[in-house]
């Protein structure tokens, strides 16, 4: 690998503070060189140890030759504008999920990245965790042994958030679908591919003007996936896959610190427990960054193209769910 990539982080909310900054610092292939915020003085007062990195000048940041990539961690409504400027300046792009709220925007942005020869990545680090990889392997092994898929359930629900949380802000593209719904829908795509049919429903909070819960029934050849999500419900984060002679269940499937020890519960055809599939603890965020930096360094067009395609495919399904639920 060449020298570490210089990264500028845009946005410094709770997620960036708690997860993104530590991961960029742990990764041996990235160096955090700048943090761009709207109120630099307030950010420096809050995080004085990072004061020399904090700036409110995005234009100067993307003009800096020491910046190789931009990581956008703002509310969704601002993703597109920051992403477009970063790509136009010749920077590689990382962006919190989803990159943009519509399929048309996703197609335009990924096309821009491809034409510029720049990478564009949506932050989906749960896919890089050994637990998720082990689940994929276990499903494939059972299918190779002659089992067939019967049904799956993919769930991510979280308790009520503080009243001022940005996910309750319609003007910032808030709502449960884009925040927690992204996970079960993207996981279904990763595990089973594009569905043949989609039925969906969403619950809206009229006072806030955003959706707060929903579900989708994704139809495949011979089986279906029930995806569920919501804000203001008991915490659940799991993937359950039923096959013709066994069942697999991955708890804490989507959001877990690097030191959390994980496994996959397995059951036989009669519902009795089989030995668990141990996946241990894993720093999935850094594993994701490692893989993506390697793809950039190696000019791995297969991996870079797959990342672009994934953004578009997920945007298409999110848009389809929104459309069907509103019908």
mmCIF file of C-alpha atoms in Angstrom:
data_model
loop_
_atom_site.group_PDB
_atom_site.id
_atom_site.type_symbol
_atom_site.label_atom_id
_atom_site.label_comp_id
_atom_site.label_asym_id
_atom_site.label_seq_id
_atom_site.Cartn_x
_atom_site.Cartn_y
_atom_site.Cartn_z
ATOM 1 C CA UNK A 1 0.000 0.000 0.000
ATOM 2 C CA UNK A 2 1.159 3.580 -0.689
ATOM 3 C CA UNK A 3 1.207 6.315 1.932
ATOM 4 C CA UNK A 4 -1.996 6.744 3.963
ATOM 5 C CA UNK A 5 -4.737 8.779 2.310
ATOM 6 C CA UNK A 6 -5.386 12.252 3.670
ATOM 7 C CA UNK A 7 -9.073 12.506 4.601
ATOM 8 C CA UNK A 8 -11.243 15.544 5.214
ATOM 9 C CA UNK A 9 -14.299 14.848 7.349
ATOM 10 C CA UNK A 10 -17.350 17.050 6.712
ATOM 11 C CA UNK A 11 -19.639 17.162 9.721
ATOM 12 C CA UNK A 12 -18.923 16.524 13.376
ATOM 13 C CA UNK A 13 -22.133 15.236 14.907
ATOM 14 C CA UNK A 14 -22.479 12.470 17.478
ATOM 15 C CA UNK A 15 -21.908 9.674 14.966
ATOM 16 C CA UNK A 16 -18.784 11.315 13.581
ATOM 17 C CA UNK A 17 -17.454 11.923 17.094
ATOM 18 C CA UNK A 18 -18.215 8.461 18.403
ATOM 19 C CA UNK A 19 -17.542 6.273 15.362
ATOM 20 C CA UNK A 20 -16.062 7.938 12.289
ATOM 21 C CA UNK A 21 -13.159 9.899 13.778
ATOM 22 C CA UNK A 22 -11.886 6.974 15.909
ATOM 23 C CA UNK A 23 -12.130 4.612 12.911
ATOM 24 C CA UNK A 24 -10.200 6.967 10.625
ATOM 25 C CA UNK A 25 -7.551 7.217 13.343
ATOM 26 C CA UNK A 26 -7.372 3.435 13.836
ATOM 27 C CA UNK A 27 -7.069 2.700 10.128
ATOM 28 C CA UNK A 28 -3.444 2.534 8.981
ATOM 29 C CA UNK A 29 -4.422 3.625 5.458
ATOM 30 C CA UNK A 30 -6.098 6.923 6.391
ATOM 31 C CA UNK A 31 -4.956 10.121 8.073
ATOM 32 C CA UNK A 32 -7.535 12.632 9.274
ATOM 33 C CA UNK A 33 -6.235 15.992 8.016
ATOM 34 C CA UNK A 34 -9.261 18.269 8.231
ATOM 35 C CA UNK A 35 -12.692 18.466 9.872
ATOM 36 C CA UNK A 36 -15.090 20.875 8.183
ATOM 37 C CA UNK A 37 -17.970 22.262 10.229
ATOM 38 C CA UNK A 38 -20.281 25.257 10.023
ATOM 39 C CA UNK A 39 -19.312 26.658 13.438
ATOM 40 C CA UNK A 40 -15.561 26.138 13.795
ATOM 41 C CA UNK A 41 -15.297 28.085 17.056
ATOM 42 C CA UNK A 42 -17.916 25.938 18.776
ATOM 43 C CA UNK A 43 -16.345 22.720 17.468
ATOM 44 C CA UNK A 44 -12.890 23.749 18.675
ATOM 45 C CA UNK A 45 -14.286 24.576 22.103
ATOM 46 C CA UNK A 46 -15.977 21.188 22.280
ATOM 47 C CA UNK A 47 -13.001 19.177 20.990
ATOM 48 C CA UNK A 48 -9.878 21.272 21.740
ATOM 49 C CA UNK A 49 -7.585 18.321 21.053
ATOM 50 C CA UNK A 50 -8.748 18.445 17.401
ATOM 51 C CA UNK A 51 -8.716 22.242 17.107
ATOM 52 C CA UNK A 52 -5.861 22.403 14.587
ATOM 53 C CA UNK A 53 -7.841 20.190 12.198
ATOM 54 C CA UNK A 54 -11.140 22.062 12.401
ATOM 55 C CA UNK A 55 -12.148 24.526 9.705
ATOM 56 C CA UNK A 56 -15.277 26.106 8.253
ATOM 57 C CA UNK A 57 -13.772 26.512 4.769
ATOM 58 C CA UNK A 58 -14.820 23.615 2.554
ATOM 59 C CA UNK A 59 -13.588 25.248 -0.652
ATOM 60 C CA UNK A 60 -10.060 25.588 0.722
ATOM 61 C CA UNK A 61 -10.221 22.039 2.040
ATOM 62 C CA UNK A 62 -10.986 20.421 -1.320
ATOM 63 C CA UNK A 63 -8.332 22.606 -2.976
ATOM 64 C CA UNK A 64 -5.691 21.231 -0.600
ATOM 65 C CA UNK A 65 -3.414 18.739 -2.362
ATOM 66 C CA UNK A 66 -2.847 16.911 0.936
ATOM 67 C CA UNK A 67 -6.522 15.906 0.920
ATOM 68 C CA UNK A 68 -7.062 12.735 -1.098
ATOM 69 C CA UNK A 69 -10.599 11.953 -0.034
ATOM 70 C CA UNK A 70 -13.655 13.530 1.568
ATOM 71 C CA UNK A 71 -15.887 11.760 4.087
ATOM 72 C CA UNK A 72 -19.350 13.362 4.261
ATOM 73 C CA UNK A 73 -21.078 12.876 7.620
ATOM 74 C CA UNK A 74 -23.652 15.661 7.483
ATOM 75 C CA UNK A 75 -27.443 15.225 7.533
ATOM 76 C CA UNK A 76 -28.711 13.572 4.352
ATOM 77 C CA UNK A 77 -30.080 16.785 2.839
ATOM 78 C CA UNK A 78 -26.532 18.160 2.462
ATOM 79 C CA UNK A 79 -24.854 15.005 1.139
ATOM 80 C CA UNK A 80 -25.359 15.713 -2.552
ATOM 81 C CA UNK A 81 -23.940 19.216 -2.614
ATOM 82 C CA UNK A 82 -20.800 18.331 -0.654
ATOM 83 C CA UNK A 83 -20.315 15.154 -2.679
ATOM 84 C CA UNK A 84 -20.577 16.943 -6.012
ATOM 85 C CA UNK A 85 -18.006 19.577 -5.010
ATOM 86 C CA UNK A 86 -15.613 16.938 -3.663
ATOM 87 C CA UNK A 87 -15.764 14.875 -6.852
ATOM 88 C CA UNK A 88 -15.377 17.977 -9.026
ATOM 89 C CA UNK A 89 -12.223 18.777 -7.060
ATOM 90 C CA UNK A 90 -10.815 15.339 -7.866
ATOM 91 C CA UNK A 91 -11.286 13.804 -4.418
ATOM 92 C CA UNK A 92 -12.382 10.277 -3.625
ATOM 93 C CA UNK A 93 -15.657 10.208 -1.731
ATOM 94 C CA UNK A 94 -16.998 8.412 1.316
ATOM 95 C CA UNK A 95 -20.536 9.262 2.352
ATOM 96 C CA UNK A 96 -22.848 8.177 5.133
ATOM 97 C CA UNK A 97 -25.851 6.160 4.050
ATOM 98 C CA UNK A 98 -27.727 6.757 1.898
ATOM 99 C CA UNK A 99 -25.473 8.905 -0.253
ATOM 100 C CA UNK A 100 -28.442 10.801 -1.679
ATOM 101 C CA UNK A 101 -32.223 10.490 -1.211
ATOM 102 C CA UNK A 102 -33.310 9.683 -4.793
ATOM 103 C CA UNK A 103 -32.388 7.254 -7.543
ATOM 104 C CA UNK A 104 -31.860 10.045 -10.076
ATOM 105 C CA UNK A 105 -29.332 11.746 -7.794
ATOM 106 C CA UNK A 106 -27.576 8.437 -7.118
ATOM 107 C CA UNK A 107 -27.266 7.714 -10.832
ATOM 108 C CA UNK A 108 -25.916 11.188 -11.536
ATOM 109 C CA UNK A 109 -23.398 11.171 -8.694
ATOM 110 C CA UNK A 110 -22.051 7.693 -9.434
ATOM 111 C CA UNK A 111 -21.753 8.568 -13.123
ATOM 112 C CA UNK A 112 -19.818 11.699 -12.170
ATOM 113 C CA UNK A 113 -17.456 9.630 -10.006
ATOM 114 C CA UNK A 114 -16.898 7.110 -12.799
ATOM 115 C CA UNK A 115 -16.205 9.822 -15.378
ATOM 116 C CA UNK A 116 -13.769 11.532 -13.003
ATOM 117 C CA UNK A 117 -12.001 8.285 -12.180
ATOM 118 C CA UNK A 118 -12.758 8.801 -8.489
ATOM 119 C CA UNK A 119 -14.059 6.302 -5.958
ATOM 120 C CA UNK A 120 -17.455 6.741 -4.309
ATOM 121 C CA UNK A 121 -18.401 4.633 -1.294
ATOM 122 C CA UNK A 122 -21.539 4.409 0.802
ATOM 123 C CA UNK A 123 -20.829 3.607 4.446
ATOM 124 C CA UNK A 124 -22.119 0.059 4.941
ATOM 125 C CA UNK A 125 -19.557 -1.307 7.367
ATOM 126 C CA UNK A 126 -21.862 -3.987 8.800
ATOM 127 C CA UNK A 127 -21.219 -5.918 5.550
ATOM 128 C CA UNK A 128 -17.526 -6.198 6.435
ATOM 129 C CA UNK A 129 -18.089 -7.685 9.872
ATOM 130 C CA UNK A 130 -17.098 -11.323 10.258
ATOM 131 C CA UNK A 131 -20.575 -12.062 11.579
ATOM 132 C CA UNK A 132 -22.227 -10.943 8.326
ATOM 133 C CA UNK A 133 -19.584 -12.681 6.214
ATOM 134 C CA UNK A 134 -20.080 -15.872 8.241
ATOM 135 C CA UNK A 135 -23.835 -15.645 7.701
ATOM 136 C CA UNK A 136 -23.332 -15.392 3.937
ATOM 137 C CA UNK A 137 -21.011 -18.396 4.035
ATOM 138 C CA UNK A 138 -23.401 -20.453 6.163
ATOM 139 C CA UNK A 139 -26.313 -19.784 3.790
ATOM 140 C CA UNK A 140 -24.183 -20.705 0.772
ATOM 141 C CA UNK A 141 -22.943 -23.898 2.423
ATOM 142 C CA UNK A 142 -26.469 -25.049 3.244
ATOM 143 C CA UNK A 143 -27.648 -24.310 -0.274
ATOM 144 C CA UNK A 144 -24.675 -26.258 -1.661
ATOM 145 C CA UNK A 145 -25.822 -29.189 0.503
ATOM 146 C CA UNK A 146 -29.249 -29.088 -1.156
ATOM 147 C CA UNK A 147 -31.252 -26.846 1.156
ATOM 148 C CA UNK A 148 -33.398 -24.088 -0.298
ATOM 149 C CA UNK A 149 -34.450 -20.735 1.082
ATOM 150 C CA UNK A 150 -37.925 -20.561 2.639
ATOM 151 C CA UNK A 151 -38.107 -17.089 4.215
ATOM 152 C CA UNK A 152 -36.068 -14.417 5.947
ATOM 153 C CA UNK A 153 -36.702 -11.661 8.446
ATOM 154 C CA UNK A 154 -34.435 -8.621 8.666
ATOM 155 C CA UNK A 155 -35.176 -6.135 11.442
ATOM 156 C CA UNK A 156 -33.740 -2.885 12.761
ATOM 157 C CA UNK A 157 -35.791 -0.907 15.259
ATOM 158 C CA UNK A 158 -34.549 1.611 17.838
ATOM 159 C CA UNK A 159 -36.118 3.400 20.815
ATOM 160 C CA UNK A 160 -37.508 6.928 20.734
ATOM 161 C CA UNK A 161 -34.893 9.618 20.096
ATOM 162 C CA UNK A 162 -34.557 13.077 21.708
ATOM 163 C CA UNK A 163 -37.155 15.481 20.370
ATOM 164 C CA UNK A 164 -34.545 17.631 18.604
ATOM 165 C CA UNK A 165 -32.819 14.724 16.838
ATOM 166 C CA UNK A 166 -32.156 15.416 13.137
ATOM 167 C CA UNK A 167 -33.934 12.181 12.181
ATOM 168 C CA UNK A 168 -37.189 13.916 13.095
ATOM 169 C CA UNK A 169 -36.405 16.821 10.745
ATOM 170 C CA UNK A 170 -38.213 16.623 7.420
ATOM 171 C CA UNK A 171 -36.149 19.532 6.038
ATOM 172 C CA UNK A 172 -32.984 17.462 6.594
ATOM 173 C CA UNK A 173 -34.426 14.357 4.870
ATOM 174 C CA UNK A 174 -35.003 12.654 8.186
ATOM 175 C CA UNK A 175 -37.238 9.678 8.843
ATOM 176 C CA UNK A 176 -36.925 6.013 9.701
ATOM 177 C CA UNK A 177 -36.636 4.639 6.166
ATOM 178 C CA UNK A 178 -33.420 6.469 5.297
ATOM 179 C CA UNK A 179 -31.927 5.972 8.764
ATOM 180 C CA UNK A 180 -32.778 2.497 10.070
ATOM 181 C CA UNK A 181 -34.743 1.134 7.092
ATOM 182 C CA UNK A 182 -31.621 1.348 4.965
ATOM 183 C CA UNK A 183 -30.061 -1.522 6.905
ATOM 184 C CA UNK A 184 -32.594 -4.329 6.455
ATOM 185 C CA UNK A 185 -33.225 -3.328 2.834
ATOM 186 C CA UNK A 186 -29.541 -3.149 1.900
ATOM 187 C CA UNK A 187 -28.879 -6.409 3.768
ATOM 188 C CA UNK A 188 -31.627 -8.145 1.799
ATOM 189 C CA UNK A 189 -30.018 -6.947 -1.421
ATOM 190 C CA UNK A 190 -26.606 -8.158 -0.294
ATOM 191 C CA UNK A 191 -27.832 -11.570 0.828
ATOM 192 C CA UNK A 192 -30.462 -12.338 -1.790
ATOM 193 C CA UNK A 193 -30.138 -9.856 -4.671
ATOM 194 C CA UNK A 194 -32.831 -7.683 -6.202
ATOM 195 C CA UNK A 195 -36.397 -8.725 -5.352
ATOM 196 C CA UNK A 196 -38.947 -9.577 -8.038
ATOM 197 C CA UNK A 197 -41.717 -7.738 -6.187
ATOM 198 C CA UNK A 198 -42.104 -5.219 -3.379
ATOM 199 C CA UNK A 199 -45.032 -4.579 -1.047
ATOM 200 C CA UNK A 200 -44.498 -1.937 1.616
ATOM 201 C CA UNK A 201 -46.092 0.222 4.255
ATOM 202 C CA UNK A 202 -44.800 3.179 6.297
ATOM 203 C CA UNK A 203 -46.114 4.903 9.397
ATOM 204 C CA UNK A 204 -45.859 8.697 9.344
ATOM 205 C CA UNK A 205 -45.713 11.109 12.246
ATOM 206 C CA UNK A 206 -47.911 13.985 11.125
ATOM 207 C CA UNK A 207 -46.514 16.374 13.719
ATOM 208 C CA UNK A 208 -42.926 15.875 12.609
ATOM 209 C CA UNK A 209 -43.665 15.278 8.947
ATOM 210 C CA UNK A 210 -41.450 12.193 8.691
ATOM 211 C CA UNK A 211 -41.934 8.431 8.559
ATOM 212 C CA UNK A 212 -41.143 6.695 11.834
ATOM 213 C CA UNK A 213 -41.647 3.007 10.992
ATOM 214 C CA UNK A 214 -42.240 0.685 8.103
ATOM 215 C CA UNK A 215 -42.000 -2.766 6.645
ATOM 216 C CA UNK A 216 -41.570 -4.319 3.238
ATOM 217 C CA UNK A 217 -42.270 -7.755 1.850
ATOM 218 C CA UNK A 218 -39.655 -8.504 -0.799
ATOM 219 C CA UNK A 219 -40.607 -11.307 -3.146
ATOM 220 C CA UNK A 220 -38.014 -13.675 -4.624
ATOM 221 C CA UNK A 221 -38.282 -16.946 -6.530
ATOM 222 C CA UNK A 222 -39.852 -19.337 -4.045
ATOM 223 C CA UNK A 223 -39.364 -17.263 -0.869
ATOM 224 C CA UNK A 224 -39.874 -13.821 0.610
ATOM 225 C CA UNK A 225 -37.977 -11.477 2.912
ATOM 226 C CA UNK A 226 -39.828 -9.443 5.526
ATOM 227 C CA UNK A 227 -37.869 -6.263 6.241
ATOM 228 C CA UNK A 228 -38.927 -4.196 9.271
ATOM 229 C CA UNK A 229 -37.654 -0.920 10.692
ATOM 230 C CA UNK A 230 -38.701 1.826 13.042
ATOM 231 C CA UNK A 231 -37.841 4.635 15.437
ATOM 232 C CA UNK A 232 -39.710 4.537 18.735
ATOM 233 C CA UNK A 233 -39.785 0.767 19.265
ATOM 234 C CA UNK A 234 -37.976 -1.849 21.315
ATOM 235 C CA UNK A 235 -34.400 -2.276 20.095
ATOM 236 C CA UNK A 236 -33.959 -5.096 17.589
ATOM 237 C CA UNK A 237 -31.102 -5.599 15.143
ATOM 238 C CA UNK A 238 -31.173 -9.068 13.667
ATOM 239 C CA UNK A 239 -31.274 -11.240 10.583
ATOM 240 C CA UNK A 240 -33.105 -14.571 10.612
ATOM 241 C CA UNK A 241 -32.920 -16.913 7.621
ATOM 242 C CA UNK A 242 -35.084 -20.033 7.329
ATOM 243 C CA UNK A 243 -33.988 -22.791 4.979
ATOM 244 C CA UNK A 244 -35.642 -26.109 4.246
ATOM 245 C CA UNK A 245 -33.768 -28.006 6.978
ATOM 246 C CA UNK A 246 -32.265 -25.327 9.222
ATOM 247 C CA UNK A 247 -32.502 -21.771 10.490
ATOM 248 C CA UNK A 248 -29.810 -19.161 11.121
ATOM 249 C CA UNK A 249 -30.161 -16.067 13.306
ATOM 250 C CA UNK A 250 -27.623 -13.235 13.580
ATOM 251 C CA UNK A 251 -28.265 -10.903 16.565
ATOM 252 C CA UNK A 252 -26.901 -7.361 16.744
ATOM 253 C CA UNK A 253 -26.531 -7.581 12.983
ATOM 254 C CA UNK A 254 -26.114 -3.919 12.129
ATOM 255 C CA UNK A 255 -24.676 -1.740 14.868
ATOM 256 C CA UNK A 256 -21.997 -3.036 17.218
ATOM 257 C CA UNK A 257 -18.712 -1.741 18.614
ATOM 258 C CA UNK A 258 -15.486 -3.377 17.486
ATOM 259 C CA UNK A 259 -15.017 -5.161 20.827
ATOM 260 C CA UNK A 260 -18.408 -6.902 20.905
ATOM 261 C CA UNK A 261 -18.097 -10.685 20.570
ATOM 262 C CA UNK A 262 -20.613 -12.032 18.051
ATOM 263 C CA UNK A 263 -21.976 -15.342 16.869
ATOM 264 C CA UNK A 264 -24.777 -16.790 14.753
ATOM 265 C CA UNK A 265 -27.370 -19.053 16.324
ATOM 266 C CA UNK A 266 -28.166 -22.196 14.306
ATOM 267 C CA UNK A 267 -31.166 -24.507 14.570
ATOM 268 C CA UNK A 268 -31.990 -27.811 12.913
ATOM 269 C CA UNK A 269 -35.166 -28.829 11.092
ATOM 270 C CA UNK A 270 -36.951 -29.585 14.380
ATOM 271 C CA UNK A 271 -36.011 -26.281 16.012
ATOM 272 C CA UNK A 272 -33.345 -27.703 18.287
ATOM 273 C CA UNK A 273 -30.183 -25.658 18.681
ATOM 274 C CA UNK A 274 -27.128 -26.671 16.703
ATOM 275 C CA UNK A 275 -23.650 -25.431 17.695
ATOM 276 C CA UNK A 276 -23.420 -21.666 17.250
ATOM 277 C CA UNK A 277 -21.243 -20.233 14.511
ATOM 278 C CA UNK A 278 -18.717 -18.099 16.358
ATOM 279 C CA UNK A 279 -17.615 -14.918 14.611
ATOM 280 C CA UNK A 280 -15.893 -13.160 17.502
ATOM 281 C CA UNK A 281 -15.183 -9.450 17.787
ATOM 282 C CA UNK A 282 -14.212 -7.530 14.675
ATOM 283 C CA UNK A 283 -13.414 -3.931 13.787
ATOM 284 C CA UNK A 284 -15.701 -3.838 10.757
ATOM 285 C CA UNK A 285 -15.385 -0.092 10.161
ATOM 286 C CA UNK A 286 -11.619 -0.357 9.784
ATOM 287 C CA UNK A 287 -12.005 -3.531 7.705
ATOM 288 C CA UNK A 288 -14.248 -1.548 5.371
ATOM 289 C CA UNK A 289 -11.775 1.338 5.113
ATOM 290 C CA UNK A 290 -8.895 -1.082 4.529
ATOM 291 C CA UNK A 291 -10.721 -2.766 1.647
ATOM 292 C CA UNK A 292 -11.790 0.514 0.081
ATOM 293 C CA UNK A 293 -8.356 2.108 0.325
ATOM 294 C CA UNK A 294 -6.864 -1.038 -1.219
ATOM 295 C CA UNK A 295 -9.345 -0.789 -4.115
ATOM 296 C CA UNK A 296 -8.295 2.809 -4.737
ATOM 297 C CA UNK A 297 -4.573 2.072 -4.437
ATOM 298 C CA UNK A 298 -4.861 -0.897 -6.789
ATOM 299 C CA UNK A 299 -7.173 0.854 -9.255
ATOM 300 C CA UNK A 300 -9.483 -2.126 -8.778
ATOM 301 C CA UNK A 301 -12.238 -1.196 -11.201
ATOM 302 C CA UNK A 302 -14.212 -4.335 -10.345
ATOM 303 C CA UNK A 303 -14.473 -3.251 -6.712
ATOM 304 C CA UNK A 304 -14.981 0.436 -7.528
ATOM 305 C CA UNK A 305 -17.709 -0.364 -10.052
ATOM 306 C CA UNK A 306 -19.413 -2.685 -7.567
ATOM 307 C CA UNK A 307 -19.452 0.140 -5.006
ATOM 308 C CA UNK A 308 -21.104 2.477 -7.534
ATOM 309 C CA UNK A 309 -23.634 -0.168 -8.538
ATOM 310 C CA UNK A 310 -24.519 -0.869 -4.908
ATOM 311 C CA UNK A 311 -25.327 2.805 -4.305
ATOM 312 C CA UNK A 312 -27.683 2.867 -7.287
ATOM 313 C CA UNK A 313 -29.329 -0.474 -6.480
ATOM 314 C CA UNK A 314 -30.013 0.543 -2.882
ATOM 315 C CA UNK A 315 -31.361 3.930 -3.962
ATOM 316 C CA UNK A 316 -33.695 2.163 -6.389
ATOM 317 C CA UNK A 317 -35.087 -0.127 -3.670
ATOM 318 C CA UNK A 318 -35.455 2.698 -1.142
ATOM 319 C CA UNK A 319 -37.304 4.711 -3.781
ATOM 320 C CA UNK A 320 -39.527 1.765 -4.692
ATOM 321 C CA UNK A 321 -40.420 1.178 -1.042
ATOM 322 C CA UNK A 322 -41.277 4.875 -0.604
ATOM 323 C CA UNK A 323 -43.422 4.863 -3.740
ATOM 324 C CA UNK A 324 -45.294 1.643 -2.929
ATOM 325 C CA UNK A 325 -45.881 2.668 0.702
ATOM 326 C CA UNK A 326 -47.332 6.002 -0.414
ATOM 327 C CA UNK A 327 -49.659 4.422 -2.990
#
